[in-house]
């Protein structure tokens, strides 16, 4: 049975165990972990001593009754250390009733105590000329009290008020004075309720020596289980009792299941814990899983759990300990769907080798993949259409977004293919198309997406009709006319064609002349009865 020097001597070790994580934090990691675990082992002592005669070198001064019974003598143990013992050997007289009572022993709120007795007993058969009353056993009693009130005559030297614990017999007795064999017996009693108690030993005719008496109690030492701290807990009143100890998470740990409790059995041993804690995000298990240690700079831990800290992913960093995520370097980003252990990535370079194939008022655009994908595989393309003023061959042109009439197949935005068909463009119009490359972090960048541009001009087409004609003056033999250009010239207007007719009664007019003009104003002389159609040619 393990023991500590005393209850007072053991508590500093336990307190130091609690302080170990902070006291050893400045030491090298390996040494700090070793020392913490050493103090942890020191705290595992499952018992505390209330009294031990081996530590006493002066007189014990216990109370014998009668005084002719037990006698205190000095001796040496097997290691030649001085000890104080009691012995009795009134075997030649019958009807022996020799009592020996210890001093008052305070119980320290424990409910059950244990007594370890080392003793020797002389074999009655080895003692000549003794009556048949010789015994090789003795009785153990206890008496509870709220203070040290015992005297030479009180309580009465009898089984009641004393409470009998057990009759104790040796495993081995000796037959010669120089060959005593030491017996060790442990007995327990309880429940105790008063401030303290006395032990009493009753001899009824044995030849024996009490070499040492140790009184102790069992406890479950303060411990850490499942990253939860459970306090020192005294055992229950009965050997089969289970005492519940509530737990709290160790520093930098969080609860994952509740309630936190641990059962202490009658032998001072912890049972399986109920509930658990785990290291918080930014902390990893250390010191035999008795601590949660901050992740050092350059590492992180995104989630709570028993996993270790991990090095920062590519293109990221941490400047402090206990990081839950590594910050991306400048111009590198994480998408909202990226996990904390994902590498930081950047935007792609622009597409290259854009090819356009114009067919009247439609075209096909094709391009090659960017040379740098930014470290991602979620590449998409957008095609931006801009209509430029000034027409083909114009110098610097101002461009604006195309209207909604322009049609893109399969679509304009979010293309996965590197090809798009654009239709419903205006004839003989200058356009600029930007092919953007985007990925999952393009929206995180403050800069617009990178693109490759291509300028095209659609083919010419027949112009629309001249919208209006205006008569400026007329006489019996002449007309002066003017007209507006077509609303959609669809190219460069080369000339205008005009026909005029003579109307005969109600019949349809028959054209008299056709004119091809390059101006938008005309004066006719002669007999003119009706001016017919006019059109522009390109």
PDB file of C-alpha atoms in Angstrom, residues 63-65 101-102 143 147-157 162 198:
ATOM      1  CA  UNK A  63      -2.254   4.244  28.024  1.00  0.00           C
ATOM      2  CA  UNK A  64      -2.011   0.617  29.258  1.00  0.00           C
ATOM      3  CA  UNK A  65      -4.527  -1.060  31.553  1.00  0.00           C
ATOM      4  CA  UNK A 101      -5.019   2.581  24.065  1.00  0.00           C
ATOM      5  CA  UNK A 102      -3.419   4.996  21.592  1.00  0.00           C
ATOM      6  CA  UNK A 143     -13.642   4.402  20.345  1.00  0.00           C
ATOM      7  CA  UNK A 147     -12.245  15.605  21.604  1.00  0.00           C
ATOM      8  CA  UNK A 148      -9.387  14.044  23.550  1.00  0.00           C
ATOM      9  CA  UNK A 149     -11.411  13.097  26.635  1.00  0.00           C
ATOM     10  CA  UNK A 150     -10.032   9.641  27.508  1.00  0.00           C
ATOM     11  CA  UNK A 151      -8.385   9.020  30.852  1.00  0.00           C
ATOM     12  CA  UNK A 152      -6.895   6.104  32.710  1.00  0.00           C
ATOM     13  CA  UNK A 153     -10.353   4.986  33.784  1.00  0.00           C
ATOM     14  CA  UNK A 154     -12.593   6.304  31.007  1.00  0.00           C
ATOM     15  CA  UNK A 155     -13.980   4.983  28.839  1.00  0.00           C
ATOM     16  CA  UNK A 156     -14.373   1.705  30.633  1.00  0.00           C
ATOM     17  CA  UNK A 157     -11.963  -0.994  29.509  1.00  0.00           C
ATOM     18  CA  UNK A 162     -15.234   0.227  22.719  1.00  0.00           C
ATOM     19  CA  UNK A 198      -8.762   6.022  19.769  1.00  0.00           C
TER      20      UNK A 198
END
